[in-house]
Amino acid sequence: MTLDVFLALAAFALCLAAASPPVTGALARLPLLSRLRAACARLLQRRFLVLCALAALPALALRALWLTRLPGGLSADEAFIAVNARFLICTGRDLSGSFLPPFLKGAGSLPSMGILTPLLTAPFVQALGMTVLAVRLPALLLSMGSLALMAGLMRRACGRSCALLVLLLGGLSPWAFMSARFATPAHALLFCLLLGAFLLGGVLPSRRPHARLYGGAAALAACMYTVDVAWLLAPLVLAGYAVSLARRGFAKRHIAASAALFLLLSVPALCVAAVNLLGLEPFRLLGLEIERFDVPSFLTRFAFAGGWSAAWEAVRQGFIEFVGYLLLNIHTDEYTPSGIWTLWNQESAYAFLVPFLAVGACALAARLRPGRRGAGMPLALLGASLALFLLFTGFDSQEMYFVPAAVALVASAGMWAVARKLRLGLPAVAALVVAASLPMASAYFDEEYMYTTEGQYREGLVEAIEYARALEPDTLYVTKELHPTVQPELTARAYACFALDVPAGQTDGFEVVYFPSLAPDPASNAVYVGGYGEIDAFDYDAYNCAEFGDYCVLSSVAVYGVLEQP
């Protein structure tokens, strides 16, 4: 019996035992288990923050260990974020030359990227320079902040033990700690979404309800500048909490004022949405560039637009993908490296979550009554996830980054419900999470996994460009054949600017070219950086070939002499 089958059967057994009065009654009559349960309750009451810190330590370790070495290299999104962070903070213009665009035309795996992530990264780039640490550290911090907010939401909904469970599940799951190790706008999306929900959900009762209300609206407005899926999610979350607060008697003028604040702060993002979803012409708004994406947003790909037969196939495929997300086995698209979300050998390791998801949904639904807070948010987030999968096609896994978080929230509620019914249920469900996660965590840091992902992050490209610069050529040519990306030429420019550490606003010192169109002259003081498959037109005897991972640097033997391998 494989580990995933064993864990799934154990989870089903725990859920069935929790639903069986004879079993729960027999366990409740055991004096030893009753004393242990009472001791655990006292520990939760008195040392809750200490327990949270202990649960967060392995999560932090998995995210921080070898942060700059694994994943090796640099993803296209990371290079794009770092370069735009410097350009925007120093000149107000992005890599394409647009002035403060609310959304940047994507150069990596996304057709567009909100301005928030580069702006959040800018202080780290200013302090640490154009380095891998500068671009990955903000992602790590946002990931840990999201984990803390998930714990806060579930403590409000189900109690302290549930908060510990979501810390454990969200901290150790591969989708969480693996994605936290590289930069992506998905981190800002999830953090702002959870922050807005946490603040709005705590308006009543609160000593400072107005601060929470307006702060939550501002957080959701910031969410609008992350990825395009936020154009749907953020208004829906705000509307849901507004209706809830109105039904509970909160002052309607403040609810309306918070909605007005959200709309005011979101005007540029809403204009970008209108241009790209409604087909309007690009324009300028108070100097800001409202642009049309080169690749349409997935929100324009409605599943029912191609007739009923095509719609049925799209809905079926969307449901299958949604089930994969429920198992935290996230499949990526052609642009996103396949090894950044889940391990190649994960498969059904988290199938044991299925019964807990069912129990959690029932437990949260049972708490949807006056006097209870926080139970609706996880259910609404998971329901919105299913609706998006069924209604739209062709989205990127980064745009759906909030879905695994919703799965973790609902599943932790199911674990909490089982633990309430069974004596020692909490250690049992925690053991399931650890048993599923530890093999995945150890496999992630294995040398074999590092080798399988080095090409996905273009390992060696940055080092190759740095080496080429050290040769002081008259012309430095960088290949633009960086596939698969949304805009290969812009991606190559981002990598070159990152490697050369160019000042903000300057993109000279190199040329991005298509190698087969070149006529290389062995007598010229030019250096070429490209992949091995692009150098067939070169005379190997006339050029030095310095190797850097999947990339090489060609320099003329006549000019530089014979150079040793670096």
PDB file of C-alpha atoms in Angstrom, residues 20 41 58 85 107 111 116 161 178 208 262 321 334 416 450:
ATOM      1  CA  SER A  20     -19.974   7.579  14.985  1.00  0.00           C
ATOM      2  CA  ALA A  41      -6.914  22.661  26.043  1.00  0.00           C
ATOM      3  CA  PRO A  58       9.245  24.828   9.979  1.00  0.00           C
ATOM      4  CA  ALA A  85      11.104  47.897  -9.470  1.00  0.00           C
ATOM      5  CA  ALA A 107       7.417  39.662 -19.942  1.00  0.00           C
ATOM      6  CA  PRO A 111       0.205  38.635 -20.028  1.00  0.00           C
ATOM      7  CA  LEU A 116       1.979  46.653  -6.809  1.00  0.00           C
ATOM      8  CA  SER A 161      -6.831  24.666  17.390  1.00  0.00           C
ATOM      9  CA  MET A 178       7.688  26.094  -3.041  1.00  0.00           C
ATOM     10  CA  ARG A 208     -12.102  50.704  16.088  1.00  0.00           C
ATOM     11  CA  PHE A 262     -12.439  51.355  -2.806  1.00  0.00           C
ATOM     12  CA  GLU A 321      -8.507  21.129 -13.085  1.00  0.00           C
ATOM     13  CA  GLU A 334       2.988  26.354 -21.031  1.00  0.00           C
ATOM     14  CA  TRP A 416     -10.817  20.884  13.487  1.00  0.00           C
ATOM     15  CA  MET A 450      17.411  20.797  -8.429  1.00  0.00           C
TER      16      MET A 450
END
